[in-house]
Amino acid sequence: MSKGRSKRVSLKDIANKLGVSTALVSYVLNGQEKEKRVGAEIVIKIRQALEEMNYVPNHIARSLRNGKTQTIGLIVTDIANPFFSSMARCIEDEAGKKGYTVIIGSSDENCNKSRRLVDTMLNRQVDGFIIVPADGCYDYATLIVNEGFPLVMVDRYIPELSTNYVVLDNFGASYDAVNYLISRGYKKIGMVAYKTNLIHMKERIRGYTEAVKNAGLGKRIWEIRYDHQKDDIKKMTQQFQDKNNVKNVDALFFATNTLTMAGLYRVNELKLQVPEEVAVIGFDGNEAFDFYSAPLTYVKQPGNEMGKEAIRILVEQIEGSGKISHISLAHQLILRNSC
Amino acid sequence: MSKGRSKRVSLKDIANKLGVSTALVSYVLNGQEKEKRVGAEIVIKIRQALEEMNYVPNHIARSLRNGKTQTIGLIVTDIANPFFSSMARCIEDEAGKKGYTVIIGSSDENCNKSRRLVDTMLNRQVDGFIIVPADGCYDYATLIVNEGFPLVMVDRYIPELSTNYVVLDNFGASYDAVNYLISRGYKKIGMVAYKTNLIHMKERIRGYTEAVKNAGLGKRIWEIRYDHQKDDIKKMTQQFQDKNNVKNVDALFFATNTLTMAGLYRVNELKLQVPEEVAVIGFDGNEAFDFYSAPLTYVKQPGNEMGKEAIRILVEQIEGSGKISHISLAHQLILRNSC
DNA sequence: CTGAAAGCGCTTACAG
DNA sequence: CTGAAAGCGCTTACAG
């Protein structure tokens, strides 16, 4: 077992050994022996040598020459968030099958971080991007598109920017969840959302609004600030508990995974019984939901499918087909005991 | 807004514009103007041009020339597992600060997948590896080390392989957890572990064994097969509930995150009360633990610190210092209501 | 059908 | 102090 990095065999090594030019070896390597009309017996010899000498193409050299790196940049809100980590897992697996490698970054919904991540990835010359765009900072996404890089947005999209996206049918999911609460007899239904201009949140709010309006019920919405989550959630719980407050509720619909968790922690602190004192519908499956005192009814997003579609579309774009895809996927309402 | 990828400025563009050689530009770019004794006023001119023309070095070209890619390969068991996803998050952030990019893969404790991931990463010419080694397939780890690539193993290590690692003090953590159960008066303490030769599991089992032995209690261990988890957990619950079985228990200590979850699902199905009918200590923090009917007492691993240490050591190795580090971190026992 | 050669964009010994 | 040039390992027009 000798230590030290052994030098890899290059195309030239193969060519020299066989006394042919590197061009021929390259053609065979890339399956162009037909188009380039390489002699039949020489093809065989080259294949053998490639095999015997254990040749592995130098990816970097190829990238420099081709301007393609077979690498994809993925920017999510936070890879430690289970919704995104399982989506990432799925994207990596699918990308791998197609010969692509993924580099991941977490933006924390922050413009500067997003920008920096895009710069790094651009610098690394990724072939395309899958991005969960953060609120209010679309310059980098626009840049990506204007520079001609393939981009697929997931989870949310930027309406002004004409490019691909794969999202949940957010309106439908929210509408359905709230209607379910209505069908269960709840009259004072509140929604806990994020304060943001992002379309997915607007859509979820629209679904809620439409549903309560159709049922002739009052609207009770809290828009939590992403970076003052704790304070705003606290204020929210004070209001919804107060029988005299217009925002007093008998049921709560949470608009995301994180909000659901934050809300439940608070509900637990206050020792409120779910669903007796307040009914709950959550967003995104999550093991914690299963173990909640009343296993949570929730809106299940098809995270894996979202990832799969995103990578499929992106690779299509990278490798040719120009047409833009807008995909919106259906949710599933998982019924359990929290309402 | 013109579409289409605009050509990036190259070193040569700068050199041509200024009428100097690329060598000088390169020296200035890399802060070698002193060593290479570049003329003072030309340095200024070059700096200006670099700035003005918005020069960004071509990473690929640099990598081809240097044989360094500023990229790190990270292989975990499953990036969708919260323990690994938060560690990965931390590794990415730290790596970014040091100018490195990370590519991640999930091995699923599977040798073939691990092997394939290492091949891909080797092919991508990563500068070093952080790996959670899978059981029984150490050839690729040995290969990495023998080829002279820096490697840091995390979570577990391979005793036969002389290289860096960062792990939990698994013996200590387990010993402590079981002693806590003993101090709470439990007499029939069972441990649920994985069937594997991996050192971290052996150490956790050893901690348990030592603790029950010292207390004069009987040993009750289940070794669950990773790929028959459900069946084995089911069998386990049948045995531990049976008062006539030698493996009947009043308390259970789970050796991992996943095992804890799988065990609790089953305990819930059987409608067993925790801690009244069976006390529980889990492993790794997890939001689900917080929401369990009895918030779980658990062994908290310093996952973030593990990630930070791993990347620190790896970068040290990549950039020079040769000495091997073995780090074992302390756990924290988080006391709550499950025992 | 095949080879010699240019070039992707850098870095770095070498000569002056 | 500076420039010309080689070379990292590929791919691909071009000439024959």
mmCIF file of C-alpha atoms in Angstrom, chain A residues 2 13 38 43 46 54 85 130 161 168 170 175 190 196 228 238 254 276 299 309 327 331:
data_model
loop_
_atom_site.group_PDB
_atom_site.id
_atom_site.type_symbol
_atom_site.label_atom_id
_atom_site.label_comp_id
_atom_site.label_asym_id
_atom_site.label_seq_id
_atom_site.Cartn_x
_atom_site.Cartn_y
_atom_site.Cartn_z
ATOM 1 C CA SER A 2 2.003 2.973 -1.161
ATOM 2 C CA ASP A 13 -1.391 8.161 -22.239
ATOM 3 C CA VAL A 38 -13.205 5.762 -36.833
ATOM 4 C CA VAL A 43 -12.216 1.337 -32.027
ATOM 5 C CA ILE A 46 -9.111 1.881 -27.949
ATOM 6 C CA ASN A 54 -8.716 2.083 -16.040
ATOM 7 C CA SER A 85 -33.843 18.353 3.291
ATOM 8 C CA ILE A 130 -33.069 25.240 -8.696
ATOM 9 C CA LEU A 161 -40.077 36.576 -14.057
ATOM 10 C CA LEU A 168 -47.990 23.393 -4.802
ATOM 11 C CA ASN A 170 -51.375 26.689 -2.812
ATOM 12 C CA TYR A 175 -59.091 26.386 0.393
ATOM 13 C CA GLY A 190 -57.925 31.867 12.183
ATOM 14 C CA THR A 196 -44.290 38.436 2.971
ATOM 15 C CA HIS A 228 -39.641 38.267 14.878
ATOM 16 C CA GLN A 238 -52.773 36.275 23.384
ATOM 17 C CA PHE A 254 -51.067 27.288 9.983
ATOM 18 C CA GLU A 276 -61.055 20.878 22.537
ATOM 19 C CA VAL A 299 -51.801 19.596 4.400
ATOM 20 C CA GLU A 309 -40.145 17.525 -11.462
ATOM 21 C CA ILE A 327 -46.270 23.050 -12.805
ATOM 22 C CA HIS A 331 -51.799 18.523 -2.022
#
